[in-house]
Coordinates of C-alpha atoms in Angstrom, one line a residue:
X124 CA 0.0 0.0 0.0
X125 CA 1.4 3.4 -1.0
X126 CA 2.3 5.8 1.9
X127 CA -0.6 8.2 0.9
X128 CA -3.0 5.3 1.0
X129 CA -1.7 4.3 4.5
X130 CA -2.4 7.9 5.6
X131 CA -5.9 7.8 4.2
X132 CA -6.6 4.4 5.8
X133 CA -5.4 5.7 9.2
X134 CA -7.6 8.8 9.0
X135 CA -10.6 6.7 8.1
X136 CA -9.9 4.2 10.9
X137 CA -9.5 7.1 13.4
X138 CA -12.8 8.6 12.2
X139 CA -14.7 5.3 12.6
X140 CA -13.1 4.8 16.0
X141 CA -14.0 8.2 17.3
X142 CA -17.4 8.7 15.7
X143 CA -19.5 6.7 18.1
X144 CA -18.2 8.6 21.1
X145 CA -18.6 12.0 19.5
X146 CA -22.1 11.3 18.2
X147 CA -23.4 10.4 21.6
X148 CA -26.0 12.8 23.0
X149 CA -27.6 13.2 26.4
X150 CA -30.9 11.9 25.0
X151 CA -29.4 8.5 24.3
X152 CA -28.0 8.1 27.8
X153 CA -29.3 5.3 30.1
X154 CA -28.2 5.0 33.7
X155 CA -27.5 1.7 35.4
X156 CA -29.4 2.9 38.5
X157 CA -32.5 3.5 36.3
X158 CA -32.7 7.2 37.3
X159 CA -34.9 9.2 35.0
X160 CA -34.8 12.9 34.4
X161 CA -37.2 15.3 32.7
X162 CA -34.5 17.4 31.0
X163 CA -31.1 17.0 29.6
X164 CA -28.5 19.0 27.8
X165 CA -25.3 18.5 25.8
X166 CA -23.1 21.1 27.6
X167 CA -21.2 23.4 25.2
X168 CA -17.7 22.5 26.3
X169 CA -15.6 19.6 27.7
X170 CA -17.9 17.0 26.0
X171 CA -20.1 16.9 29.2
X172 CA -23.8 16.2 29.7
X173 CA -26.3 17.3 32.3
X174 CA -29.6 15.6 33.2
X175 CA -32.0 17.3 35.7
X176 CA -35.4 17.3 37.1
X177 CA -36.7 20.3 39.0
X178 CA -39.5 20.0 41.6
X179 CA -41.0 23.4 42.2
X180 CA -43.2 22.2 45.0
X181 CA -40.2 21.8 47.3
X182 CA -37.5 23.7 45.3
X183 CA -35.4 20.6 44.9
X184 CA -33.2 19.7 41.9
X185 CA -32.1 16.2 40.9
X186 CA -29.1 16.1 38.7
X187 CA -26.8 13.7 36.9
X188 CA -23.6 15.1 35.5
X189 CA -21.5 13.1 33.0
X190 CA -18.0 13.9 31.8
X191 CA -14.6 12.3 30.9
X192 CA -11.8 12.9 33.4
X193 CA -8.6 13.8 31.4
X194 CA -6.7 11.1 33.3
X195 CA -7.7 7.7 34.8
X196 CA -7.4 9.2 38.3
X197 CA -8.9 12.6 37.4
X198 CA -11.9 14.4 38.7
X199 CA -15.1 15.9 37.3
X200 CA -17.1 18.7 38.9
X201 CA -20.5 20.4 38.5
X202 CA -21.3 23.5 40.5
X203 CA -23.9 26.2 41.2
X204 CA -22.7 29.8 41.7
X205 CA -25.2 31.8 43.7
X206 CA -23.4 35.1 43.4
X207 CA -21.6 35.3 40.0
X208 CA -20.9 33.4 36.8
X209 CA -17.4 32.1 37.4
X210 CA -15.7 29.5 39.5
X211 CA -15.0 31.6 42.6
X212 CA -18.0 31.5 44.9
X213 CA -19.4 28.3 43.4
X214 CA -20.8 25.5 45.4
X215 CA -19.3 22.4 43.8
X216 CA -20.0 18.7 43.6
X217 CA -16.8 16.8 42.7
X218 CA -16.5 13.1 41.8
X219 CA -13.3 11.1 41.7
X220 CA -11.8 7.7 42.5
X221 CA -10.9 7.1 46.2
X222 CA -9.0 3.9 46.5
X223 CA -10.6 2.8 43.2
X224 CA -14.1 3.6 44.4
X225 CA -16.1 6.5 42.8
X226 CA -17.0 9.1 45.5
X227 CA -18.7 12.5 45.6
X228 CA -17.4 15.3 47.7
X229 CA -18.6 18.9 48.2
X230 CA -16.4 21.9 47.8
X231 CA -17.1 25.6 48.6
X232 CA -14.8 27.3 46.2
X233 CA -14.1 30.6 47.9
X234 CA -10.8 31.2 45.9
X235 CA -8.5 29.7 43.3
X236 CA -6.1 28.8 46.0
X237 CA -6.2 25.6 48.0
X238 CA -9.5 23.9 47.2
X239 CA -10.5 21.4 49.9
X240 CA -13.7 19.6 50.8
X241 CA -16.2 21.7 52.8
X242 CA -20.0 22.0 53.4
X243 CA -22.1 23.9 50.9
X244 CA -24.4 26.8 51.5
X245 CA -27.4 24.6 50.5
X246 CA -28.6 21.1 51.4
X247 CA -27.3 18.2 49.4
X248 CA -28.3 14.5 49.6
X249 CA -28.4 11.2 47.7
X250 CA -24.9 11.7 46.3
X251 CA -23.4 8.9 44.3
X252 CA -20.9 8.3 41.5
X253 CA -20.2 5.7 38.8
X254 CA -17.4 5.0 36.3
X255 CA -18.1 3.3 33.0
X256 CA -16.0 3.1 29.9
X257 CA -13.8 6.0 31.0
X258 CA -16.8 8.3 31.7
X259 CA -17.7 9.3 35.2
X260 CA -21.3 9.9 36.2
X261 CA -22.2 11.9 39.3
X262 CA -25.7 12.0 40.9
X263 CA -27.1 14.3 43.6
X264 CA -30.2 16.0 44.9
X265 CA -30.0 19.6 46.2
X266 CA -32.1 22.4 47.5
X267 CA -32.2 25.6 45.3
X268 CA -33.5 29.0 46.1
X269 CA -37.3 29.2 46.3
X270 CA -39.0 30.5 43.1
X271 CA -35.7 30.4 41.2
X272 CA -36.1 30.0 37.4
X273 CA -32.4 29.9 36.4
X274 CA -29.1 29.0 38.0
X275 CA -25.5 30.0 37.2
X276 CA -23.7 26.7 36.6
X277 CA -20.1 25.8 36.2
X278 CA -18.5 22.5 35.3
X279 CA -15.0 21.3 35.0
X280 CA -12.6 18.3 34.7
X281 CA -9.1 17.9 36.2
X282 CA -6.1 15.6 36.0
X283 CA -5.8 14.1 39.5
X284 CA -6.5 14.4 43.3
X285 CA -3.8 14.9 45.9
X286 CA -5.5 13.4 49.0
X287 CA -8.7 15.4 48.9
X288 CA -7.1 18.5 47.2
X289 CA -7.9 18.9 43.6
X290 CA -5.0 19.3 41.2
X291 CA -5.6 22.3 39.0
X292 CA -7.3 21.8 35.7
X293 CA -5.9 23.0 32.3
X294 CA -6.5 26.6 31.1
X295 CA -7.6 25.8 27.5
X296 CA -10.6 27.6 26.0
X297 CA -12.8 24.6 26.7
X298 CA -11.9 24.7 30.4
X299 CA -12.3 28.4 30.7
X300 CA -15.6 28.5 28.8
X301 CA -17.3 25.8 30.9
X302 CA -20.0 27.9 32.5
X303 CA -23.5 29.0 31.6
X304 CA -27.1 29.6 32.7
X305 CA -29.3 26.6 33.4
X306 CA -33.1 27.1 33.0
X307 CA -34.7 24.9 35.7
X308 CA -37.8 24.3 33.7
X309 CA -35.9 23.2 30.6
X310 CA -34.5 24.7 27.5
X311 CA -31.0 25.1 26.1
X312 CA -28.0 25.8 28.4
X313 CA -26.7 29.2 27.4
X314 CA -23.1 30.2 27.8
X315 CA -22.6 33.6 29.5
X316 CA -18.9 34.0 29.4
X317 CA -17.8 33.6 25.8
X318 CA -16.8 37.2 25.2
X319 CA -14.7 37.5 28.3
X320 CA -13.0 34.1 27.5
X321 CA -12.3 35.1 23.9
X322 CA -10.8 38.4 25.0
X323 CA -8.6 36.7 27.6
X324 CA -7.5 34.0 25.2
X325 CA -6.6 36.7 22.6
X326 CA -4.5 38.6 25.2
X327 CA -2.7 35.4 26.1
X328 CA -1.9 34.8 22.4
X329 CA -0.7 38.4 22.0
X330 CA 1.5 38.0 25.1
X331 CA 2.9 34.8 23.6
X332 CA 3.6 36.3 20.2
X333 CA 5.3 39.4 21.6
X334 CA 7.6 37.5 23.8
X335 CA 8.4 34.9 21.2
X336 CA 9.4 37.6 18.7
X337 CA 11.3 39.6 21.3
X338 CA 13.2 37.3 23.7
X339 CA 13.0 34.3 21.5
X340 CA 14.0 35.7 18.1
X341 CA 15.2 39.3 17.9
X342 CA 17.6 39.2 20.8
X343 CA 19.3 36.0 19.5
X344 CA 19.5 37.5 16.0
X345 CA 21.0 40.7 17.4
X346 CA 23.7 38.7 19.2
X347 CA 24.5 36.8 16.0
X348 CA 24.9 40.1 14.2
X349 CA 27.3 41.5 16.8
X350 CA 29.4 38.4 17.1
X351 CA 30.0 37.6 13.5
X352 CA 29.3 40.5 11.1
X353 CA 32.0 42.6 12.5
X354 CA 34.6 40.1 11.2
X355 CA 34.0 41.6 7.7
X356 CA 35.7 45.0 7.3
X357 CA 33.1 46.0 4.8
X358 CA 30.3 45.5 7.5
X359 CA 31.8 48.2 9.8
X360 CA 30.0 50.3 11.0
X361 CA 26.8 48.7 9.6
X362 CA 27.0 45.7 12.0
X363 CA 26.9 48.0 15.0
X364 CA 23.8 49.9 14.0
X365 CA 22.1 46.6 12.9
X366 CA 22.9 45.2 16.4
X367 CA 21.6 48.2 18.2
X368 CA 18.5 48.5 16.2
X369 CA 17.7 44.8 16.6
X370 CA 18.2 44.9 20.4
X371 CA 16.3 48.1 21.0
X372 CA 13.3 46.7 18.9
X373 CA 13.5 43.5 20.9
X374 CA 13.5 45.4 24.2
X375 CA 10.5 47.5 23.2
X376 CA 8.5 44.5 22.1
X377 CA 9.7 42.5 25.1
X378 CA 8.5 45.2 27.5
X379 CA 5.1 45.2 25.9
X380 CA 5.0 41.4 26.2
X381 CA 6.1 41.6 29.8
X382 CA 3.4 44.1 30.6
X383 CA 0.7 42.0 29.1
X384 CA 2.0 39.0 31.1
X385 CA 1.9 40.9 34.4
X386 CA -1.7 42.0 33.6
X387 CA -2.7 38.4 32.9
X388 CA -1.1 37.3 36.1
X389 CA -2.9 39.9 38.2
X390 CA -6.2 38.6 36.7
X391 CA -5.4 34.9 37.6
X392 CA -5.5 35.1 41.4
X393 CA -4.6 31.8 42.9
X394 CA -3.0 30.3 39.8
X395 CA 0.7 31.1 39.5
X396 CA 3.2 29.9 36.9
X397 CA 6.0 30.9 39.2
X398 CA 8.9 29.7 37.0
X399 CA 7.6 31.5 33.9
X400 CA 6.8 34.6 35.8
X401 CA 10.2 34.7 37.6
X402 CA 12.1 34.2 34.4
X403 CA 10.0 36.9 32.8
X404 CA 10.8 39.4 35.5
X405 CA 14.5 38.5 35.4
X406 CA 14.5 39.1 31.6
X407 CA 12.9 42.5 32.0
X408 CA 15.5 43.5 34.7
X409 CA 18.5 42.2 32.7
X410 CA 17.4 43.8 29.5
X411 CA 16.8 47.1 31.2
X412 CA 20.3 47.0 32.7
X413 CA 21.7 46.1 29.2
X414 CA 19.9 49.1 27.6
X415 CA 21.1 51.4 30.4
X416 CA 24.7 50.1 30.1
X417 CA 24.8 51.4 26.5
X418 CA 24.9 54.9 27.8
X419 CA 27.7 54.1 30.2
X420 CA 30.0 52.4 27.6
X421 CA 33.6 53.5 28.0
X422 CA 35.7 54.4 24.9
X423 CA 37.7 51.6 23.3
X424 CA 41.0 52.7 24.8
X425 CA 39.6 53.2 28.3
X426 CA 41.1 51.0 31.0
X427 CA 37.7 49.9 32.1
X428 CA 36.4 48.9 28.7
X429 CA 37.4 45.3 29.0
X430 CA 35.3 45.0 32.2
X431 CA 32.4 46.6 30.5
X432 CA 32.8 44.1 27.7
X433 CA 32.7 41.1 30.1
X434 CA 29.5 42.6 31.7
X435 CA 27.9 43.3 28.4
X436 CA 28.5 39.8 27.0
X437 CA 27.6 38.0 30.2
X438 CA 24.2 39.8 30.5
X439 CA 23.6 39.4 26.7
X440 CA 24.1 35.6 26.7
X441 CA 22.0 35.3 29.9
X442 CA 19.2 37.0 28.1
X443 CA 19.6 34.7 25.2
X444 CA 19.4 31.5 27.2
X445 CA 16.6 32.7 29.6
X446 CA 14.6 34.1 26.7
X447 CA 14.5 30.9 24.7
X448 CA 13.8 28.8 27.8
X449 CA 10.9 31.1 28.8
X450 CA 9.4 31.0 25.3
X451 CA 9.2 27.2 25.5
X452 CA 7.6 27.4 28.9
X453 CA 5.1 29.8 27.6
X454 CA 4.3 27.6 24.6
X455 CA 3.8 24.6 26.9
X456 CA 1.4 26.8 29.0
X457 CA -0.6 28.0 26.1
X458 CA -0.6 24.6 24.5
X459 CA -1.3 25.8 20.9
X460 CA -1.5 23.7 17.8
X461 CA 1.7 21.6 17.4
X462 CA 2.5 23.5 14.2
X463 CA 3.2 26.7 16.2
X464 CA 5.8 25.0 18.5
X465 CA 7.3 23.3 15.4
X466 CA 7.5 26.7 13.6
X467 CA 9.4 28.3 16.5
X468 CA 11.7 25.3 16.8
X469 CA 12.4 25.6 13.1
X470 CA 13.2 29.3 13.3
X471 CA 15.5 28.9 16.3
X472 CA 17.2 25.9 14.6
X473 CA 17.8 28.1 11.5
X474 CA 19.3 30.9 13.6
X475 CA 21.5 28.3 15.4
X476 CA 22.6 26.8 12.1
X477 CA 23.6 30.2 10.7
X478 CA 25.5 30.9 13.9
X479 CA 27.4 27.5 13.5
X480 CA 28.3 28.2 9.9
X481 CA 29.5 31.8 10.8
X482 CA 31.5 30.5 13.7
X483 CA 33.4 28.1 11.5
X484 CA 33.9 30.8 8.9
X485 CA 35.1 33.3 11.5
X486 CA 37.7 30.9 12.7
X487 CA 39.0 30.5 9.2
X488 CA 39.2 34.3 8.8
X489 CA 41.0 34.6 12.2
X490 CA 43.6 31.9 11.4
X491 CA 44.3 33.4 8.0
X492 CA 44.8 36.9 9.5
X493 CA 47.1 35.5 12.2
X494 CA 49.1 33.7 9.6
X495 CA 49.5 37.1 7.9
X496 CA 50.6 38.6 11.2
X497 CA 47.4 40.7 11.4
X498 CA 46.1 41.3 14.9
X499 CA 42.3 41.1 15.4
X500 CA 39.8 40.1 18.0
X501 CA 36.8 38.7 16.1
X502 CA 34.9 37.7 19.3
X503 CA 35.3 41.0 21.0
X504 CA 32.0 42.7 19.9
X505 CA 33.4 46.2 20.4
X506 CA 30.9 48.9 19.9
X507 CA 31.9 52.0 18.1
X508 CA 33.1 55.0 20.0

């Protein structure tokens, strides 16, 4: 079979394998405990389902929530938020495996910090959970406010449980968009946070692009220019102005990216990516010092010029290494399509390959000049006076 036919066969097999799961709807669901519900909805994210029956005579709500935990030891959660539309303030029912047995715990989510089991602000009874075919089902009955017609609901899935503490879920659009309004008497579940999520996702993407261009590409390119172009006499003084222009542009874009990152961090109370944040702050400080040092540069023949060179090169290479590391950390956090990570790897690999070729060429030039008794220092990226 030709390679293209193998690819077509694999895609067809994958489609046939996944289609039954993706075509399942809440209306086709049957529960092993024979529970019946008057309403059901295919929730708009995380491939989750909700079944419910509302009894207005005693303001009670019977629910069954179905979702796929992202890991075999993961958790699923469904919550009511009496005060707002987000996760903070929600009264959550959480199901997970405890010693291999599905259990349901209640969590009063007062913040995004440590989330531990606690009593809810309303009465809950008849809780139970089941696991079947990788899907977890959670059942409960609860008291809702008298005469309520709608509820703010939130649902979520997470990777694992540490004791009784929930390990934080992912921050993909599907996770951030898992909230809406539930009409107790029936009707479609409406999503009430799409605009905010789309805006936040866009700001995350802008933050990622700015920093990838700045710390991850322009700064390394500027260093390559300074290190190798000055070997060519015809490139003097052009190499210096190219180097300065590249680094100043990188700094300006990097500051914008750093600012958006700090803003995003302030809006994500309780969730801290400390390594990424700390490296970002370090990059901002080092780059600011590097820009400031330009105005304190001694002349070429000054006795302190060699110490300035050591400082300048050390800080520059520190920015180079930390910048690339932090870009990869950011990519792993955003988890975009694989093609974006591959594209960045390709660009950095190209810059690295160019540097390797120029390194070899520079040594050839140096050795030839030495053999001609010419004195030069190709690796001393002296700036012009």
